[in-house]
XYZ file of C-alpha atoms in Angstrom:
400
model
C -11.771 40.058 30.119
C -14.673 41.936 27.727
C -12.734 40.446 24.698
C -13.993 36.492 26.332
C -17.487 36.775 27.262
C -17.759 33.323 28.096
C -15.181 33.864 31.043
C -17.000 34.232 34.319
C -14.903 35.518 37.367
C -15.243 32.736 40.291
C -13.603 34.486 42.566
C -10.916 37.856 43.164
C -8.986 36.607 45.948
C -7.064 34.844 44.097
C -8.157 36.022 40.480
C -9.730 33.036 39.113
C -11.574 32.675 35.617
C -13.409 29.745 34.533
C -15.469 28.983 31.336
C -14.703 28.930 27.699
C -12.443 30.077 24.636
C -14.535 30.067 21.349
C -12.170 29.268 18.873
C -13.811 28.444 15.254
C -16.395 26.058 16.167
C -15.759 24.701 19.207
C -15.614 26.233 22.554
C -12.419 25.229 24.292
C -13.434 25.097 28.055
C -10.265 26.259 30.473
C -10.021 27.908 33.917
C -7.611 30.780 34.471
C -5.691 31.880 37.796
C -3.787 34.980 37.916
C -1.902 36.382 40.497
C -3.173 37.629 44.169
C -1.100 38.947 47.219
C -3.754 37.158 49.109
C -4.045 33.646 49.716
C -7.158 32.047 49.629
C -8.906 28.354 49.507
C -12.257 29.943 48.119
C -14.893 27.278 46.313
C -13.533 28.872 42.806
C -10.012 27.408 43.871
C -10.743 24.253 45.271
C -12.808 23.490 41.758
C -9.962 24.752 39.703
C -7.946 22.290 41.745
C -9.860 19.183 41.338
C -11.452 19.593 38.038
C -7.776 20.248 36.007
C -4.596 18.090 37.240
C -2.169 20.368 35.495
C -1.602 23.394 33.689
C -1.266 23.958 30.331
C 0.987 27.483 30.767
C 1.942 29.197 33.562
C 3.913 32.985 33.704
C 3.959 36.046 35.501
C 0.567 36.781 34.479
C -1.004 33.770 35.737
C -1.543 30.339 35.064
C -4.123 28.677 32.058
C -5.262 25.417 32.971
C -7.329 23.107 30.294
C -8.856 19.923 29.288
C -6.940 17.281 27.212
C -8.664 18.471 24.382
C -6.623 22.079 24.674
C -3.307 20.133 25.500
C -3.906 18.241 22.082
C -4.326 21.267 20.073
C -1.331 22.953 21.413
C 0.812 19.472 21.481
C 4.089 20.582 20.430
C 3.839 24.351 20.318
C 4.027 24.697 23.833
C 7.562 25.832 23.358
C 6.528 28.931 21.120
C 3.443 29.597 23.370
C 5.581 29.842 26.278
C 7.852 32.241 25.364
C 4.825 34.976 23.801
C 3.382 34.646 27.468
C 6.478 35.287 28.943
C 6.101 38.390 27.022
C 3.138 39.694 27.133
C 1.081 42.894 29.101
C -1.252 41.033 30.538
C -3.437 38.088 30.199
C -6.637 39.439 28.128
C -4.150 40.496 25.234
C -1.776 36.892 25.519
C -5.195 34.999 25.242
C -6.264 36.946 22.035
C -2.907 35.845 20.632
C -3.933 32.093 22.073
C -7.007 31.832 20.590
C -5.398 32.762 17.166
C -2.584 30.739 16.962
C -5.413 27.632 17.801
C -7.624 28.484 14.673
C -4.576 28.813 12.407
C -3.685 25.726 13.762
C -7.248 24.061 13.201
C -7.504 25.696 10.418
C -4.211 23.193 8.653
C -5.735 20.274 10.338
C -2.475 19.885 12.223
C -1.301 21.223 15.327
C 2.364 20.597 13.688
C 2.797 22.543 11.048
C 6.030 22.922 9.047
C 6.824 26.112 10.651
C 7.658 24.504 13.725
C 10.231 22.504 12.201
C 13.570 24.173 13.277
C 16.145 25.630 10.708
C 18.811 22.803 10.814
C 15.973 20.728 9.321
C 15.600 22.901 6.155
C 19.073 23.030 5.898
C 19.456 19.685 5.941
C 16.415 18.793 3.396
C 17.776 21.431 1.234
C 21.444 20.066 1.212
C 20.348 16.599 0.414
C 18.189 17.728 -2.532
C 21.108 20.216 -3.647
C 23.598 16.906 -3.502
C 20.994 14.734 -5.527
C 19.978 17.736 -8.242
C 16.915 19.007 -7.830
C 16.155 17.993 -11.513
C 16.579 14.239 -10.863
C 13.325 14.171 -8.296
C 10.036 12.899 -10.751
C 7.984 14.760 -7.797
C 8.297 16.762 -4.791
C 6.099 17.758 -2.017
C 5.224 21.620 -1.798
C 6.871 21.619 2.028
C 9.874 19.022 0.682
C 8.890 16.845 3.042
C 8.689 14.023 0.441
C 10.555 13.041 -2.801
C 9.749 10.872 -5.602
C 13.226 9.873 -7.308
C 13.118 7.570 -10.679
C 15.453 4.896 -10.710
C 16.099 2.970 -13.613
C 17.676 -1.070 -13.586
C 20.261 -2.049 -15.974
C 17.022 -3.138 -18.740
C 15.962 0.545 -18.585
C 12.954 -0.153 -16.342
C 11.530 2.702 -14.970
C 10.782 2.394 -10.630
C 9.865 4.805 -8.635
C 11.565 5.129 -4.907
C 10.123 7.417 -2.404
C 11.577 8.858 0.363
C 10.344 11.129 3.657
C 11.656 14.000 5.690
C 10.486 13.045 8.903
C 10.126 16.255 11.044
C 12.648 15.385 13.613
C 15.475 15.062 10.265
C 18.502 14.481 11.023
C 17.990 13.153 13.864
C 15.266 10.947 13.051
C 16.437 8.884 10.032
C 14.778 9.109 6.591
C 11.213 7.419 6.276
C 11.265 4.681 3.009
C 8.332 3.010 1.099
C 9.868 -0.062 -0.146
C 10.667 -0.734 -3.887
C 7.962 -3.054 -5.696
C 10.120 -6.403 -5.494
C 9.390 -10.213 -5.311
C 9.838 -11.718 -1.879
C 12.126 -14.277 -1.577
C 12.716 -17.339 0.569
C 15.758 -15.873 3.238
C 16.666 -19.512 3.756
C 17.692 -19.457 -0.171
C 19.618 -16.246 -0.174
C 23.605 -16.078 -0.058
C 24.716 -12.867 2.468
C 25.691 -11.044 -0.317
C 21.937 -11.477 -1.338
C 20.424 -10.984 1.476
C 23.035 -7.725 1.847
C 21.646 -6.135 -1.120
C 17.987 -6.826 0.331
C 18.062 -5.052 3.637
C 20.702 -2.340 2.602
C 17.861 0.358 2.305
C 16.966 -0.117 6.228
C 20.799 0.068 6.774
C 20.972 3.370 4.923
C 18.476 5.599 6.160
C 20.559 7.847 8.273
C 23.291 8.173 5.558
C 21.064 10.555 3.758
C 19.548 10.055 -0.204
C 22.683 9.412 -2.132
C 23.365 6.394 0.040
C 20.057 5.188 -0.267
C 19.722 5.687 -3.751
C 22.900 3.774 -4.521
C 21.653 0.984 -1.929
C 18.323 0.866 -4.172
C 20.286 0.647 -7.126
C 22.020 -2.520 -5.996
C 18.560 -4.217 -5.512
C 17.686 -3.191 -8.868
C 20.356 -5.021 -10.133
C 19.730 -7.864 -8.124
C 16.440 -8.412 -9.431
C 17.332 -7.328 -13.234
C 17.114 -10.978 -14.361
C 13.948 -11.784 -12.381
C 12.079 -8.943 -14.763
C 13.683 -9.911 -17.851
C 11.833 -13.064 -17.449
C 8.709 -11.921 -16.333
C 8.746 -9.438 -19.481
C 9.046 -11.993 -21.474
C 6.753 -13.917 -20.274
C 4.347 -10.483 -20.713
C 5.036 -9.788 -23.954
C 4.987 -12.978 -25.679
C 1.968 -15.032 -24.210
C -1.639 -14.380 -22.946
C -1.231 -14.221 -19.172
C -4.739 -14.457 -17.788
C -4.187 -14.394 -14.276
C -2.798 -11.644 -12.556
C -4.942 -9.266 -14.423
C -2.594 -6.485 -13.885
C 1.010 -7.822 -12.994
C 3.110 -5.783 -10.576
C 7.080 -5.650 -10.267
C 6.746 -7.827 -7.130
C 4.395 -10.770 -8.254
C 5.986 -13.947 -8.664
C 3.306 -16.324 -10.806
C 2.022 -15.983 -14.477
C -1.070 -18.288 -15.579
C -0.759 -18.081 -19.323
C -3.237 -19.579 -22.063
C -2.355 -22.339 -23.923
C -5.162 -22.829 -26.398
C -7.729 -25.613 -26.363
C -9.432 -24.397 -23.111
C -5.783 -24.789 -21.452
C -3.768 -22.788 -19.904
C -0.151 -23.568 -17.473
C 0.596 -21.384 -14.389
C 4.002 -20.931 -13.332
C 6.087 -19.452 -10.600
C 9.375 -17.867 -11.060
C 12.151 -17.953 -8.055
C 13.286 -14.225 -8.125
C 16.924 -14.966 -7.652
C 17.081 -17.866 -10.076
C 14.504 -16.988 -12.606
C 16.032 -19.178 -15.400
C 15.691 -22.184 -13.391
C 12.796 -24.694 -14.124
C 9.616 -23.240 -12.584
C 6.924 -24.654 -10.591
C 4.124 -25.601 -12.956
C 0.879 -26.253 -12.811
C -1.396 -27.073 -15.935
C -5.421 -26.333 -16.283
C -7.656 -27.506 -18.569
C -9.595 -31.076 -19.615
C -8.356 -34.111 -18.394
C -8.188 -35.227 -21.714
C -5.472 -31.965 -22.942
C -3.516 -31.767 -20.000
C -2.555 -35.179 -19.669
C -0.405 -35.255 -22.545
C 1.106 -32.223 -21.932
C 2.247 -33.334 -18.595
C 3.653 -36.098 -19.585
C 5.540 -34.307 -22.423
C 6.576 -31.844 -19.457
C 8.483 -34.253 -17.249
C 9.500 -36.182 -20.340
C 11.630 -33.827 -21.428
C 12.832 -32.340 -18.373
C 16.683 -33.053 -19.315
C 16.178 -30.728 -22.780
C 15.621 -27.826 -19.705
C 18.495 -24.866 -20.832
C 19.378 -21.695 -18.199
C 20.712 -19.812 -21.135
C 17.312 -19.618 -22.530
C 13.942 -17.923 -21.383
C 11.828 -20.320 -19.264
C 9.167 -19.279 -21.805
C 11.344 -20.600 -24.716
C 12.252 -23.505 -22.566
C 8.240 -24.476 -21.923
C 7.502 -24.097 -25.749
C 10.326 -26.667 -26.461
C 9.132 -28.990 -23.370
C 5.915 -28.971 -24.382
C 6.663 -28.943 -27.847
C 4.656 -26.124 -29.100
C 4.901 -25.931 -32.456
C 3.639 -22.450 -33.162
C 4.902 -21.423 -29.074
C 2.441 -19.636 -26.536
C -0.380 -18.187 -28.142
C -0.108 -14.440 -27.638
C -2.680 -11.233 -28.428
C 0.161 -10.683 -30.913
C -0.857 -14.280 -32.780
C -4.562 -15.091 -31.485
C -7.653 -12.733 -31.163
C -9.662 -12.654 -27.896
C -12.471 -14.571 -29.589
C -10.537 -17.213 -30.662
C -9.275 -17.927 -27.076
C -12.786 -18.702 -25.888
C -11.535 -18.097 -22.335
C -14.871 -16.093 -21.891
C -17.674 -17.394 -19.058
C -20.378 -18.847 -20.955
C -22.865 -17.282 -18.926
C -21.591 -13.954 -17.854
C -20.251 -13.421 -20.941
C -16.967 -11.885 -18.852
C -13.822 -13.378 -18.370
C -12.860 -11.910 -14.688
C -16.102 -12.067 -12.378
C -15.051 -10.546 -8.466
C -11.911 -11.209 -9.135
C -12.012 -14.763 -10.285
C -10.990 -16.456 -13.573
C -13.299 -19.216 -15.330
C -12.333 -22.039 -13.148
C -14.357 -24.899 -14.514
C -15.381 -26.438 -17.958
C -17.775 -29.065 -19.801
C -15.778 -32.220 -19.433
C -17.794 -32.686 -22.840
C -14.642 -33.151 -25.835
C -16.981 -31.393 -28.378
C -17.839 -28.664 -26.173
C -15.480 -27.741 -23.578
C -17.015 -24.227 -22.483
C -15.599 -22.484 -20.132
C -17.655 -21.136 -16.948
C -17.213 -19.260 -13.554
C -17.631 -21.904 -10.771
C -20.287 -19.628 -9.434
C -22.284 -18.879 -12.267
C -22.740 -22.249 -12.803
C -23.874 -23.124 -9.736
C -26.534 -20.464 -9.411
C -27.419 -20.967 -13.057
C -28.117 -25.072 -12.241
C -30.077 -23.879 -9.334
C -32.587 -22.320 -11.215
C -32.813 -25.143 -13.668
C -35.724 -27.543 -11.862
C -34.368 -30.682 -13.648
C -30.893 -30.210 -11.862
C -29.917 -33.045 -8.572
C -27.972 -32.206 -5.525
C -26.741 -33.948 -3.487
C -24.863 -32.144 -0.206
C -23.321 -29.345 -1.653
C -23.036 -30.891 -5.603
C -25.329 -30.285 -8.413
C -25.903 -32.351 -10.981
C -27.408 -30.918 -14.559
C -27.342 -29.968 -17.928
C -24.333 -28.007 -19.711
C -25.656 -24.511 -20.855
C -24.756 -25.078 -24.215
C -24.337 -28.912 -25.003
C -26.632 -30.183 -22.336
C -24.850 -33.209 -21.863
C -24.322 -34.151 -18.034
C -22.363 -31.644 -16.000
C -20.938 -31.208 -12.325
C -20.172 -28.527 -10.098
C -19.971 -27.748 -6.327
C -21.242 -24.949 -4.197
C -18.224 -21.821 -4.235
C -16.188 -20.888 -1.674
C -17.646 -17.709 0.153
């Protein structure tokens, strides 16, 4: 054993080594027996015994026992190892080839690489990739193990569906991150709905054309859903999400005047009436609630709810848009920030003054009364001045 320096014979009858395997940097402590015509219970043995509840390989050649930090690095390779012990001279020469095979494996950070993957699996990566067109994946892994595939609804909406090889493929079925769409209420949902919904899980093991045409149908399902909400995008200031995705559900869009109306769309009935909510001065909003439920019955499905909410709440000029109004105008702007989206929250409260009307972050309000000695609390309100009318103004301590 010169080649393993920290190996120290315990004992020649039997042949027992115990100490350590420097691979890289760590040192790999294990305890070797090989084989004796002699039986013996010397100390060496009886440690080897009690210190190591089962081998890690055993051959002709003798027997390598380890510590559970060994067995993880050769988790799944045991199969490979096995078979170059079976074959080798003799022990010094099949541990050189161990301690090897344990840096390249440290080395990739895995202890499964690719390699051990067996040949049926590339075959049937390959074929599945072959039967899509290699030309039609937006992105592929460099060991194929995932795809990127662009799938386009019947508005020409680019989405992006992404599937995974796991490494026990075909036999383990295929390994899906779920298209961006809005959740839906199940209760609401007719079977054919609620077919088109789960069909991805149902498809896995039918390989990527089958998924691919299952992912298409929800596409399709949902192709009136994003018409809306594009509408809705391009033709009014939507102020809350800041940055919509495929699957959210609610728009708050500005109205003007310090106002603004929040709706949510039902994904599988998208040109029904929406639930609505309207922000802004008492004084504003009233009216245009009352105009809201007023005319209710004038409410058309062939039209865009957005249409249908200009007519409802009879907007002249409809929603005001960055197409038809500049930021400044809007004046949707904290008045003492000077920001309109502070940790991720919108200007939530404003100077019940008529001539004033500024907008402010719940939060910089209250920490900019605080500072102000004139300003009453009582509990958790303050009572001060407005910023920028100083008339008489309210606000309560923020959520944390």
């Amino acid at each position: 054993m010169e080649a393993f320096p920290l190996l120290i014979q315990w004992s020649s009858d039997p042949v027992v080594y115990h100490g350590f395997l420097s691979v890289m940097d760590r040192e790999l402590e294990v305890c070797i027996e090989m084989p004796s015509n002699t039986k013996s219970s010397s100390a060496a043995t009886t440690f080897r015994e009690r210190t190591y509840t089962r081998g890690v390989l055993s051959s002709s050649i003798g027997r390598i026992s380890g510590t559970e930090e060994l067995k993880d690095i050769l988790s799944g390779r045991e199969a490979i190892l096995q078979q170059k012990m079976d074959g080798a001279v003799n022990m010094e020469s099949f541990l050189i080839e161990l301690v090897d095979t344990m840096e390249a494996i440290l080395s990739n950070g895995n202890a499964k690489t690719e390699q051990e993957r067996p040949v049926s699996y590339w075959a049937n990566v390959t074929e599945q990739l072959d039967a899509l067109g290699w030309d039609k994946a937006a992105h592929l892994s460099e060991d194929l193990s995932r795809v990127q595939i662009e799938l386009y609804d019947p508005s020409q909406r680019k989405h992006v569906l992404t599937v995974s090889f796991p490494p026990g493929y075909p036999a383990v079925p295929l390994a899906l991150e779920p298209l961006e769409v809005p959740e839906c209420d199940t209760g609401q949902r007719s079977l054919s709905q609620q077919a088109a919904a789960e069909a991805l899980s149902w498809n896995r093991e039918s390989g990527l054309g089958a998924v691919i045409q299952q992912a298409q149908k929800q596409l399709d399902l949902f192709k009136d859903f994003w018409d809306v909400m594009q509408d809705i995008d391009e033709k009014t200031w939507v102020i809350d999400p800041e940055k919509p995705t495929r699957a959210d559900r609610m728009r708050r869009c500005a109205l003007g005047n310090h106002c603004s109306i929040q709706m949510t769309i039902d994904p599988l009935s998208p040109r029904c009436m929406p639930d609505t909510r309207l922000f802004g001065p008492t004084a504003s909003i009233e009216p245009m609630r009352t105009k809201l439920y007023q005319n209710t019955g004038q409410w058309d499905e062939n039209k865009m709810p957005r249409e249908n909410l200009e007519v409802l709440l009879e907007l002249p000029n409809g929603f005001p848009s960055p197409v038809t109004v500049t930021k400044d105008e809007m004046n949707i702007e904290c008045g003492i920030c000077y920001s309109f989206r502070f940790d991720g929250h919108i200007p939530d409260q404003l100077c019940s003054h008529s001539k004033c009307q500024q907008p402010f972050h719940r939060v910089c309000l209250y920490e900019w009364l605080r500072s102000i000695p004139t300003t009453r609390q009582s509990f958790n309100t303050l009572f001060g001045a407005c910023p920028y009318c100083s008339e008489t103004i309210t606000t309560t301590a923020p959520k944390s």
